[in-house]
Coordinates of C-alpha atoms in Angstrom, one line a residue:
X24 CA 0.0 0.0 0.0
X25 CA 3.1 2.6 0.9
X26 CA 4.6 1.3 -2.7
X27 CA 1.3 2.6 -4.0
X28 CA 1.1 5.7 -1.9
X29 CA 4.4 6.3 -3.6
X30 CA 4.2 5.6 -7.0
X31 CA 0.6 7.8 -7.5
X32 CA 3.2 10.5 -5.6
X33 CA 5.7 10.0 -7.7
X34 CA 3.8 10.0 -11.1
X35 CA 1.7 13.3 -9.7
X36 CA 4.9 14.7 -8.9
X37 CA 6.0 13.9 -12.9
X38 CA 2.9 15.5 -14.4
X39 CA 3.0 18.3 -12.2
X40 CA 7.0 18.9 -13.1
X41 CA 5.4 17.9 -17.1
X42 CA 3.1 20.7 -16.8
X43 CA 5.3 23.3 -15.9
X44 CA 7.5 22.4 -18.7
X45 CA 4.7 23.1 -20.7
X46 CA 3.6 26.0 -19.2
X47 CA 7.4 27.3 -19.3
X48 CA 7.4 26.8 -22.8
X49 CA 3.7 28.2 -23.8
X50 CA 5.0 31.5 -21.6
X51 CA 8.2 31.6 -23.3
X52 CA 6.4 31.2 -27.1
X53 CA 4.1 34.0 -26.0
X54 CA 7.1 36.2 -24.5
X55 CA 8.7 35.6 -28.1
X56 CA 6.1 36.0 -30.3
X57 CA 4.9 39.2 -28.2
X58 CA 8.9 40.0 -29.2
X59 CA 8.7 39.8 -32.8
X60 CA 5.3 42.1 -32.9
X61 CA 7.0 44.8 -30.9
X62 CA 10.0 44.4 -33.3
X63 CA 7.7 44.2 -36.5
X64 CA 5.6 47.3 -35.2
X65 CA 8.9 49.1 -34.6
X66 CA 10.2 48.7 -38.3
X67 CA 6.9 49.3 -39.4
X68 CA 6.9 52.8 -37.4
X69 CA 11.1 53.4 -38.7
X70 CA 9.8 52.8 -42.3
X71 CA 6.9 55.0 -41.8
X72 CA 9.0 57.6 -40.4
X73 CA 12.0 57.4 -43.4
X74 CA 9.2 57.5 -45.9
X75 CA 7.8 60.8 -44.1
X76 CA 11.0 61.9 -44.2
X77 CA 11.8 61.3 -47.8
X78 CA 8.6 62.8 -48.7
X79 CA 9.5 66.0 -47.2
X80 CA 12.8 66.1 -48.8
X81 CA 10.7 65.6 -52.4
X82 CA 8.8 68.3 -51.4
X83 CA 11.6 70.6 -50.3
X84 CA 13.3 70.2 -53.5
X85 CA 10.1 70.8 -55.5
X86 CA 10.1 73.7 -53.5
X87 CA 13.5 74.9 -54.2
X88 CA 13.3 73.8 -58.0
X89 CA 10.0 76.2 -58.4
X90 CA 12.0 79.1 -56.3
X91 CA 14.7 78.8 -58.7
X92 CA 12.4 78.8 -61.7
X93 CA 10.5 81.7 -60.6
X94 CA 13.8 83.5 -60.0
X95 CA 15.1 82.8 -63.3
X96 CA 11.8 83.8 -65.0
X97 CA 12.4 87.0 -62.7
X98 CA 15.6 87.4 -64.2
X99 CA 14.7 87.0 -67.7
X100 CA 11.5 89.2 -67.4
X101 CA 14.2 91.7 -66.0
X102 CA 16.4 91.4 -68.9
X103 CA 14.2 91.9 -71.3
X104 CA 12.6 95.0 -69.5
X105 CA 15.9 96.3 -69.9
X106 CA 16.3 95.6 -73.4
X107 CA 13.1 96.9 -73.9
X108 CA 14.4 100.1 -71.7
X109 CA 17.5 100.7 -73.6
X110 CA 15.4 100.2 -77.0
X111 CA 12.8 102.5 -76.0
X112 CA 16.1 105.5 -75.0
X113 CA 18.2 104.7 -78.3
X114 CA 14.7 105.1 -80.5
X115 CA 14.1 108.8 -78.2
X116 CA 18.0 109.6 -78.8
X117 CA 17.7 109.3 -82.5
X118 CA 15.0 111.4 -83.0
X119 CA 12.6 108.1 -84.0
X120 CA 10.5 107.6 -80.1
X121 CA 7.4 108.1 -79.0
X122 CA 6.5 111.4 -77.3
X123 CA 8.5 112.2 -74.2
X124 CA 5.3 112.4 -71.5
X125 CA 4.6 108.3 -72.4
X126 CA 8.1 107.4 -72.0
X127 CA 8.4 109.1 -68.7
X128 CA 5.1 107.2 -67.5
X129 CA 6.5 103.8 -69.0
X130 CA 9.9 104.7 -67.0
X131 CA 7.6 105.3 -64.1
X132 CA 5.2 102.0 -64.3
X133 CA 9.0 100.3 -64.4
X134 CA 10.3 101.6 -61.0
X135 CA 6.7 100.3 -59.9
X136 CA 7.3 97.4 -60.9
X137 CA 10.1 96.8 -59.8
X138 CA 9.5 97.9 -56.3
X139 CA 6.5 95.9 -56.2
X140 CA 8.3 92.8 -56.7
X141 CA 11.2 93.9 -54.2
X142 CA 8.4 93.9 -52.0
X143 CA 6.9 90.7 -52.5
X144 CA 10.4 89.0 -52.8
X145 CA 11.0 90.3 -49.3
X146 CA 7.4 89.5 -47.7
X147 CA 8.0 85.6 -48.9

């Protein structure tokens, strides 16, 4: 009866041990597969975040290419107000221009002009 008493011990004693195991091992699956979601949401945030980032430096440079556009256009509607400028004074100095009061308005709408955009260029 005391062999008995000690075998069911014994063999309760193995399951119990068995079922720790296993509850080791479930807990230590969970632990790792809680792990890799943490890890996977973490390079799913850093991608997020790069590609956020790399948008913003697309739009920066679309940015700064349209700046630089607008500044040549500037430039080149500049240039060709001066042409226009220096065409206008060489057709006056040879006798040929237009009568002096228009030039001296078109002279004026130019200094407009060109203080208007001096004043937008420095409000941007």
């Amino acid at each position: 009866k005391e062999a008995a008493a000690a075998d069911a011990a014994k063999e309760r004693d193995r399951q119990a041990a068995e079922r720790e195991r296993e509850e080791q091992e479930a807990k230590r699956r969970r632990e790792a597969e809680e792990d890799a979601q943490r890890q996977r949401e973490e390079e799913d945030r850093k991608r997020r975040l790069d590609d956020e980032k790399a948008k913003e430096r697309e739009r920066d440079s679309e940015r700064d290419r349209e700046e630089r556009r607008r500044a040549e256009q500037r430039r080149e509607e500049d240039r060709r107000e001066e042409e226009r400028r220096q065409e206008r004074d060489r057709a006056r100095d040879s006798g040929r221009g237009d009568a002096r009061g228009r030039e001296d308005q078109e002279r004026e709408r130019d200094v407009q002009r060109a203080r208007e955009r001096t004043r937008w260029e420095q409000d941007r």
